[in-house]
PDB file of C-alpha atoms in Angstrom:
ATOM      1  CA  ASP A   1      -0.024   0.093  -0.051  1.00  0.00           C
ATOM      2  CA  ALA A   2       1.005   3.475  -0.870  1.00  0.00           C
ATOM      3  CA  LYS A   3       2.982   5.076   2.191  1.00  0.00           C
ATOM      4  CA  THR A   4       2.981   8.678   0.773  1.00  0.00           C
ATOM      5  CA  THR A   5       0.679  11.723   0.978  1.00  0.00           C
ATOM      6  CA  GLN A   6       0.932  14.506  -1.933  1.00  0.00           C
ATOM      7  CA  PRO A   7      -1.399  17.442  -2.724  1.00  0.00           C
ATOM      8  CA  THR A   8      -4.045  16.643  -5.357  1.00  0.00           C
ATOM      9  CA  SER A   9      -2.904  19.446  -7.832  1.00  0.00           C
ATOM     10  CA  MET A  10      -0.824  22.310  -8.286  1.00  0.00           C
ATOM     11  CA  ASP A  11       0.233  25.019 -10.679  1.00  0.00           C
ATOM     12  CA  CYS A  12       3.439  26.494 -11.720  1.00  0.00           C
ATOM     13  CA  ALA A  13       4.229  29.289 -14.334  1.00  0.00           C
ATOM     14  CA  GLU A  14       6.229  28.511 -17.119  1.00  0.00           C
ATOM     15  CA  GLY A  15       9.975  28.994 -16.618  1.00  0.00           C
ATOM     16  CA  ARG A  16       9.461  28.974 -12.698  1.00  0.00           C
ATOM     17  CA  ALA A  17      10.676  26.320 -10.405  1.00  0.00           C
ATOM     18  CA  ALA A  18       8.046  23.638  -9.625  1.00  0.00           C
ATOM     19  CA  ASN A  19       8.370  22.440  -6.093  1.00  0.00           C
ATOM     20  CA  LEU A  20       6.387  19.233  -5.151  1.00  0.00           C
ATOM     21  CA  PRO A  21       6.236  17.981  -1.854  1.00  0.00           C
ATOM     22  CA  CYS A  22       5.543  14.531  -0.483  1.00  0.00           C
ATOM     23  CA  ASN A  23       4.889  13.355   3.230  1.00  0.00           C
ATOM     24  CA  HIS A  24       6.276   9.957   3.933  1.00  0.00           C
ATOM     25  CA  SER A  25       6.338  10.253   7.827  1.00  0.00           C
ATOM     26  CA  THR A  26       6.079   6.417   8.496  1.00  0.00           C
ATOM     27  CA  ILE A  27       9.291   5.772   6.178  1.00  0.00           C
ATOM     28  CA  SER A  28      11.554   3.271   7.382  1.00  0.00           C
ATOM     29  CA  GLY A  29      15.506   3.218   7.510  1.00  0.00           C
ATOM     30  CA  ASN A  30      15.992   1.236   4.324  1.00  0.00           C
ATOM     31  CA  GLU A  31      13.169   2.661   2.153  1.00  0.00           C
ATOM     32  CA  TYR A  32      14.321   4.824  -0.546  1.00  0.00           C
ATOM     33  CA  VAL A  33      12.364   7.766  -2.029  1.00  0.00           C
ATOM     34  CA  TYR A  34      11.533   7.517  -5.863  1.00  0.00           C
ATOM     35  CA  TRP A  35       9.751   9.994  -7.968  1.00  0.00           C
ATOM     36  CA  TYR A  36       7.822   9.211 -11.055  1.00  0.00           C
ATOM     37  CA  ARG A  37       5.813  10.881 -13.644  1.00  0.00           C
ATOM     38  CA  GLN A  38       2.990  10.084 -15.842  1.00  0.00           C
ATOM     39  CA  ILE A  39       1.923  12.288 -18.981  1.00  0.00           C
ATOM     40  CA  HIS A  40      -1.525  11.540 -20.247  1.00  0.00           C
ATOM     41  CA  SER A  41      -2.048   7.823 -21.590  1.00  0.00           C
ATOM     42  CA  GLN A  42       1.546   6.985 -21.197  1.00  0.00           C
ATOM     43  CA  GLY A  43       3.824   4.791 -19.050  1.00  0.00           C
ATOM     44  CA  PRO A  44       5.209   6.283 -15.877  1.00  0.00           C
ATOM     45  CA  GLN A  45       8.742   7.805 -16.589  1.00  0.00           C
ATOM     46  CA  TYR A  46      11.571   7.596 -13.913  1.00  0.00           C
ATOM     47  CA  ILE A  47      12.689  11.103 -12.394  1.00  0.00           C
ATOM     48  CA  ILE A  48      14.870  10.420  -9.531  1.00  0.00           C
ATOM     49  CA  HIS A  49      15.438   8.685  -6.102  1.00  0.00           C
ATOM     50  CA  GLY A  50      17.364   9.040  -3.013  1.00  0.00           C
ATOM     51  CA  LEU A  51      17.846   7.675   0.590  1.00  0.00           C
ATOM     52  CA  LYS A  52      18.696  10.647   2.886  1.00  0.00           C
ATOM     53  CA  ASN A  53      21.084  12.920   0.741  1.00  0.00           C
ATOM     54  CA  ASN A  54      19.829  15.520  -1.544  1.00  0.00           C
ATOM     55  CA  GLU A  55      20.102  14.265  -5.125  1.00  0.00           C
ATOM     56  CA  THR A  56      20.346  16.131  -8.463  1.00  0.00           C
ATOM     57  CA  ASN A  57      20.157  14.875 -12.118  1.00  0.00           C
ATOM     58  CA  GLU A  58      19.335  16.387 -15.756  1.00  0.00           C
ATOM     59  CA  MET A  59      15.890  16.471 -14.859  1.00  0.00           C
ATOM     60  CA  ALA A  60      15.168  17.245 -11.152  1.00  0.00           C
ATOM     61  CA  SER A  61      16.468  17.771  -7.682  1.00  0.00           C
ATOM     62  CA  LEU A  62      15.191  15.695  -4.790  1.00  0.00           C
ATOM     63  CA  ILE A  63      15.446  17.213  -1.349  1.00  0.00           C
ATOM     64  CA  ILE A  64      14.897  15.158   1.778  1.00  0.00           C
ATOM     65  CA  THR A  65      14.583  16.377   5.019  1.00  0.00           C
ATOM     66  CA  GLU A  66      16.882  15.390   7.725  1.00  0.00           C
ATOM     67  CA  ASP A  67      14.290  13.037   9.508  1.00  0.00           C
ATOM     68  CA  ARG A  68      13.346  11.615   6.343  1.00  0.00           C
ATOM     69  CA  LYS A  69       9.639  12.152   6.623  1.00  0.00           C
ATOM     70  CA  SER A  70       8.977  14.266   3.910  1.00  0.00           C
ATOM     71  CA  SER A  71      10.810  15.254   0.476  1.00  0.00           C
ATOM     72  CA  THR A  72      10.349  18.048  -2.245  1.00  0.00           C
ATOM     73  CA  LEU A  73      10.771  17.351  -6.071  1.00  0.00           C
ATOM     74  CA  ILE A  74      12.229  20.422  -7.513  1.00  0.00           C
ATOM     75  CA  LEU A  75      11.663  21.122 -11.317  1.00  0.00           C
ATOM     76  CA  PRO A  76      14.260  24.234 -11.783  1.00  0.00           C
ATOM     77  CA  HIS A  77      12.562  25.748 -14.562  1.00  0.00           C
ATOM     78  CA  ALA A  78       9.242  24.074 -15.288  1.00  0.00           C
ATOM     79  CA  THR A  79       8.151  24.055 -19.145  1.00  0.00           C
ATOM     80  CA  LEU A  80       4.713  23.144 -20.929  1.00  0.00           C
ATOM     81  CA  ARG A  81       5.925  19.599 -21.399  1.00  0.00           C
ATOM     82  CA  ASP A  82       6.140  18.993 -17.622  1.00  0.00           C
ATOM     83  CA  THR A  83       2.647  19.019 -17.096  1.00  0.00           C
ATOM     84  CA  ALA A  84       1.816  15.803 -15.879  1.00  0.00           C
ATOM     85  CA  VAL A  85       1.012  13.800 -12.858  1.00  0.00           C
ATOM     86  CA  TYR A  86       3.785  13.215 -10.382  1.00  0.00           C
ATOM     87  CA  TYR A  87       4.172  10.105  -7.932  1.00  0.00           C
ATOM     88  CA  CYS A  88       6.386   9.884  -4.777  1.00  0.00           C
ATOM     89  CA  ILE A  89       6.788   6.312  -3.680  1.00  0.00           C
ATOM     90  CA  VAL A  90       8.836   4.816  -0.937  1.00  0.00           C
ATOM     91  CA  ARG A  91      10.195   1.525  -1.315  1.00  0.00           C
ATOM     92  CA  VAL A  92      12.966  -0.738  -0.184  1.00  0.00           C
ATOM     93  CA  ARG A  93      15.549  -1.059  -3.136  1.00  0.00           C
ATOM     94  CA  ASN A  94      15.312  -4.701  -3.824  1.00  0.00           C
ATOM     95  CA  THR A  95      14.257  -6.871  -6.882  1.00  0.00           C
ATOM     96  CA  GLY A  96      11.076  -8.234  -5.331  1.00  0.00           C
ATOM     97  CA  ASN A  97       9.826  -5.559  -3.908  1.00  0.00           C
ATOM     98  CA  GLN A  98       6.748  -3.750  -5.542  1.00  0.00           C
ATOM     99  CA  PHE A  99       6.278  -0.277  -6.397  1.00  0.00           C
ATOM    100  CA  TYR A 100       3.163   1.189  -4.899  1.00  0.00           C
ATOM    101  CA  PHE A 101       1.633   4.420  -6.368  1.00  0.00           C
ATOM    102  CA  GLY A 102      -0.427   6.669  -4.330  1.00  0.00           C
ATOM    103  CA  THR A 103      -2.780   9.224  -5.734  1.00  0.00           C
ATOM    104  CA  GLY A 104       0.169  11.861  -6.995  1.00  0.00           C
ATOM    105  CA  THR A 105       0.219  15.530  -7.805  1.00  0.00           C
ATOM    106  CA  SER A 106      -1.243  16.754 -10.989  1.00  0.00           C
ATOM    107  CA  LEU A 107       1.190  19.508 -12.206  1.00  0.00           C
ATOM    108  CA  THR A 108      -0.237  21.979 -14.421  1.00  0.00           C
ATOM    109  CA  VAL A 109       2.328  24.645 -16.036  1.00  0.00           C
ATOM    110  CA  ILE A 110       0.790  27.606 -16.990  1.00  0.00           C
ATOM    111  CA  PRO A 111       2.319  29.882 -20.109  1.00  0.00           C
TER     112      PRO A 111
ATOM    113  CA  GLY B   1      17.534   4.395 -19.506  1.00  0.00           C
ATOM    114  CA  ALA B   2      16.389   0.721 -19.980  1.00  0.00           C
ATOM    115  CA  VAL B   3      13.347   0.142 -22.506  1.00  0.00           C
ATOM    116  CA  VAL B   4      10.274  -1.806 -21.862  1.00  0.00           C
ATOM    117  CA  SER B   5       7.975  -2.178 -24.606  1.00  0.00           C
ATOM    118  CA  GLN B   6       4.457  -3.360 -24.849  1.00  0.00           C
ATOM    119  CA  HIS B   7       2.120  -4.858 -27.653  1.00  0.00           C
ATOM    120  CA  PRO B   8      -0.409  -3.775 -28.926  1.00  0.00           C
ATOM    121  CA  SER B   9      -0.744  -0.512 -27.410  1.00  0.00           C
ATOM    122  CA  TRP B  10      -4.632  -0.522 -27.796  1.00  0.00           C
ATOM    123  CA  VAL B  11      -7.095  -3.428 -28.472  1.00  0.00           C
ATOM    124  CA  ILE B  12     -10.824  -3.353 -28.991  1.00  0.00           C
ATOM    125  CA  CYS B  13     -12.653  -6.670 -28.705  1.00  0.00           C
ATOM    126  CA  LYS B  14     -16.156  -8.368 -28.129  1.00  0.00           C
ATOM    127  CA  SER B  15     -17.299  -9.070 -24.728  1.00  0.00           C
ATOM    128  CA  GLY B  16     -16.476 -13.075 -23.700  1.00  0.00           C
ATOM    129  CA  THR B  17     -13.314 -13.068 -25.734  1.00  0.00           C
ATOM    130  CA  SER B  18      -9.691 -13.313 -24.496  1.00  0.00           C
ATOM    131  CA  VAL B  19      -6.739 -10.671 -25.049  1.00  0.00           C
ATOM    132  CA  LYS B  20      -3.150 -11.012 -24.492  1.00  0.00           C
ATOM    133  CA  ILE B  21      -0.851  -8.247 -23.736  1.00  0.00           C
ATOM    134  CA  GLU B  22       2.741  -8.876 -24.232  1.00  0.00           C
ATOM    135  CA  CYS B  23       5.699  -6.914 -22.201  1.00  0.00           C
ATOM    136  CA  ARG B  24       9.270  -7.155 -23.239  1.00  0.00           C
ATOM    137  CA  SER B  25      12.533  -5.867 -21.880  1.00  0.00           C
ATOM    138  CA  LEU B  26      14.440  -4.903 -24.830  1.00  0.00           C
ATOM    139  CA  ASP B  27      17.944  -4.435 -23.626  1.00  0.00           C
ATOM    140  CA  PHE B  28      18.162  -6.013 -20.487  1.00  0.00           C
ATOM    141  CA  GLN B  29      17.085  -9.467 -18.881  1.00  0.00           C
ATOM    142  CA  ALA B  30      14.125  -9.301 -16.087  1.00  0.00           C
ATOM    143  CA  THR B  31      13.380 -11.870 -13.638  1.00  0.00           C
ATOM    144  CA  THR B  32      10.601  -9.881 -12.242  1.00  0.00           C
ATOM    145  CA  MET B  33       8.180  -7.698 -14.066  1.00  0.00           C
ATOM    146  CA  PHE B  34       5.065  -5.905 -12.526  1.00  0.00           C
ATOM    147  CA  TRP B  35       1.480  -5.525 -14.083  1.00  0.00           C
ATOM    148  CA  TYR B  36      -0.560  -2.372 -13.346  1.00  0.00           C
ATOM    149  CA  ARG B  37      -3.861  -1.300 -14.263  1.00  0.00           C
ATOM    150  CA  GLN B  38      -5.278   2.003 -14.548  1.00  0.00           C
ATOM    151  CA  PHE B  39      -8.747   3.355 -14.793  1.00  0.00           C
ATOM    152  CA  PRO B  40      -9.583   7.285 -16.055  1.00  0.00           C
ATOM    153  CA  LYS B  41      -8.516   9.900 -13.653  1.00  0.00           C
ATOM    154  CA  GLN B  42      -7.258   7.313 -11.118  1.00  0.00           C
ATOM    155  CA  SER B  43      -3.651   6.200  -9.975  1.00  0.00           C
ATOM    156  CA  LEU B  44      -1.962   2.864 -10.982  1.00  0.00           C
ATOM    157  CA  MET B  45      -3.008  -0.144  -9.312  1.00  0.00           C
ATOM    158  CA  LEU B  46      -0.616  -2.879  -8.834  1.00  0.00           C
ATOM    159  CA  MET B  47      -2.163  -6.242 -10.243  1.00  0.00           C
ATOM    160  CA  ALA B  48       0.613  -8.804 -10.014  1.00  0.00           C
ATOM    161  CA  THR B  49       4.089  -9.478  -9.651  1.00  0.00           C
ATOM    162  CA  SER B  50       5.498 -11.881 -12.441  1.00  0.00           C
ATOM    163  CA  ASN B  51       8.531 -14.048 -12.058  1.00  0.00           C
ATOM    164  CA  GLU B  52      10.273 -15.858 -14.506  1.00  0.00           C
ATOM    165  CA  GLY B  53      10.053 -19.654 -14.662  1.00  0.00           C
ATOM    166  CA  SER B  54       7.588 -19.586 -11.692  1.00  0.00           C
ATOM    167  CA  LYS B  55       4.152 -18.543 -10.686  1.00  0.00           C
ATOM    168  CA  ALA B  56       3.041 -14.945 -10.581  1.00  0.00           C
ATOM    169  CA  THR B  57       2.038 -13.385  -7.038  1.00  0.00           C
ATOM    170  CA  TYR B  58      -1.222 -11.512  -7.303  1.00  0.00           C
ATOM    171  CA  GLU B  59      -2.449  -8.630  -5.259  1.00  0.00           C
ATOM    172  CA  GLN B  60      -5.594  -9.038  -2.964  1.00  0.00           C
ATOM    173  CA  GLY B  61      -8.581  -8.666  -4.930  1.00  0.00           C
ATOM    174  CA  VAL B  62      -7.068  -9.585  -8.344  1.00  0.00           C
ATOM    175  CA  GLU B  63      -8.382 -12.709  -9.733  1.00  0.00           C
ATOM    176  CA  LYS B  64      -5.720 -14.972 -11.076  1.00  0.00           C
ATOM    177  CA  ASP B  65      -7.973 -17.016 -13.237  1.00  0.00           C
ATOM    178  CA  LYS B  66      -9.086 -14.056 -15.071  1.00  0.00           C
ATOM    179  CA  PHE B  67      -5.732 -12.351 -15.425  1.00  0.00           C
ATOM    180  CA  LEU B  68      -3.688 -15.118 -16.481  1.00  0.00           C
ATOM    181  CA  ILE B  69       0.217 -14.182 -16.520  1.00  0.00           C
ATOM    182  CA  ASN B  70       3.022 -16.045 -17.733  1.00  0.00           C
ATOM    183  CA  HIS B  71       6.671 -14.998 -17.623  1.00  0.00           C
ATOM    184  CA  ALA B  72       8.311 -17.945 -19.585  1.00  0.00           C
ATOM    185  CA  SER B  73      11.730 -16.059 -20.320  1.00  0.00           C
ATOM    186  CA  LEU B  74      13.888 -13.264 -19.072  1.00  0.00           C
ATOM    187  CA  THR B  75      12.654 -10.754 -21.563  1.00  0.00           C
ATOM    188  CA  LEU B  76       8.983 -11.489 -22.108  1.00  0.00           C
ATOM    189  CA  SER B  77       5.927 -11.431 -19.673  1.00  0.00           C
ATOM    190  CA  THR B  78       2.438 -12.032 -20.933  1.00  0.00           C
ATOM    191  CA  LEU B  79      -0.947 -10.859 -19.394  1.00  0.00           C
ATOM    192  CA  THR B  80      -3.972 -12.645 -20.833  1.00  0.00           C
ATOM    193  CA  VAL B  81      -7.661 -10.986 -19.987  1.00  0.00           C
ATOM    194  CA  THR B  82      -9.759 -14.127 -20.106  1.00  0.00           C
ATOM    195  CA  SER B  83     -13.510 -13.739 -20.966  1.00  0.00           C
ATOM    196  CA  ALA B  84     -13.102  -9.922 -20.873  1.00  0.00           C
ATOM    197  CA  HIS B  85     -16.096  -7.768 -20.079  1.00  0.00           C
ATOM    198  CA  PRO B  86     -16.817  -4.073 -20.484  1.00  0.00           C
ATOM    199  CA  GLU B  87     -15.628  -3.615 -16.780  1.00  0.00           C
ATOM    200  CA  ASP B  88     -12.169  -5.053 -17.900  1.00  0.00           C
ATOM    201  CA  SER B  89     -11.714  -1.975 -20.213  1.00  0.00           C
ATOM    202  CA  SER B  90      -8.580  -0.218 -18.590  1.00  0.00           C
ATOM    203  CA  PHE B  91      -5.207   1.055 -19.356  1.00  0.00           C
ATOM    204  CA  TYR B  92      -2.776  -1.722 -18.630  1.00  0.00           C
ATOM    205  CA  ILE B  93       0.933  -1.072 -17.947  1.00  0.00           C
ATOM    206  CA  CYS B  94       3.951  -3.727 -17.385  1.00  0.00           C
ATOM    207  CA  SER B  95       7.096  -2.545 -15.739  1.00  0.00           C
ATOM    208  CA  ALA B  96      10.542  -4.386 -15.221  1.00  0.00           C
ATOM    209  CA  ILE B  97      13.837  -3.601 -13.488  1.00  0.00           C
ATOM    210  CA  PRO B  98      17.005  -4.013 -15.205  1.00  0.00           C
ATOM    211  CA  ASP B  99      19.199  -3.817 -11.950  1.00  0.00           C
ATOM    212  CA  PRO B 100      18.351  -6.011  -8.792  1.00  0.00           C
ATOM    213  CA  THR B 101      18.543  -2.787  -6.739  1.00  0.00           C
ATOM    214  CA  GLY B 102      17.560  -0.056  -9.171  1.00  0.00           C
ATOM    215  CA  GLU B 103      14.670   1.783 -10.541  1.00  0.00           C
ATOM    216  CA  LEU B 104      11.502   0.235 -12.294  1.00  0.00           C
ATOM    217  CA  PHE B 105      11.152   1.047 -15.884  1.00  0.00           C
ATOM    218  CA  PHE B 106       7.564   1.088 -17.632  1.00  0.00           C
ATOM    219  CA  GLY B 107       6.225   0.170 -20.963  1.00  0.00           C
ATOM    220  CA  GLU B 108       3.908   2.424 -23.026  1.00  0.00           C
ATOM    221  CA  GLY B 109       0.903   0.895 -21.674  1.00  0.00           C
ATOM    222  CA  SER B 110      -1.745  -0.913 -23.632  1.00  0.00           C
ATOM    223  CA  ARG B 111      -5.481   0.477 -23.825  1.00  0.00           C
ATOM    224  CA  LEU B 112      -8.234  -2.222 -23.882  1.00  0.00           C
ATOM    225  CA  THR B 113     -11.655  -1.483 -24.792  1.00  0.00           C
ATOM    226  CA  VAL B 114     -14.417  -4.324 -24.394  1.00  0.00           C
ATOM    227  CA  LEU B 115     -17.263  -3.914 -26.177  1.00  0.00           C
TER     228      LEU B 115
END
């Protein structure tokens, strides 16, 4: 079952940073935080993941609080193509362990 | 990233017929694949975990006789919706993990419409 809580929807102006929060207050020590996004009628796309340190890649940055009970995905310069549903997932990093999706945040980037 | 491909991307069938959806890992071997179902405006719901060479593990509430999963090779898993009915109309998505400790990669999804 999903262990994360996210706002249902958010808007962001094009060119501005989009900050998407995720609450995972019951996360355990060996669970990673993963972020995926889904553009309408497509399979989800991997964005980034982390354990406790902040992470950055070409798509986004992931900021995890020191107590690991919440995190924020940052899209530094949102474009219209970033409009999608963003899912935050916590999971032990092991082959057989499933990814359970919560309700996600529908991000709309506004021109 | 790793590539997972599904076929067909969409299918329309009559009520009572069976439909098979294929999921292939194109550039890696996958001992485990996952099948999801997604209804309009809803999140992805995990249906089952497909294990190469053994029986699939189904999530609670998912009928194993209705949704047959076969994972006969390290690059192919199939989902067969048997005796499909209109309520089975949905977006079915498969996924696989190329690295035992890595992230999940998804197929493009298959949209099933049962008339």
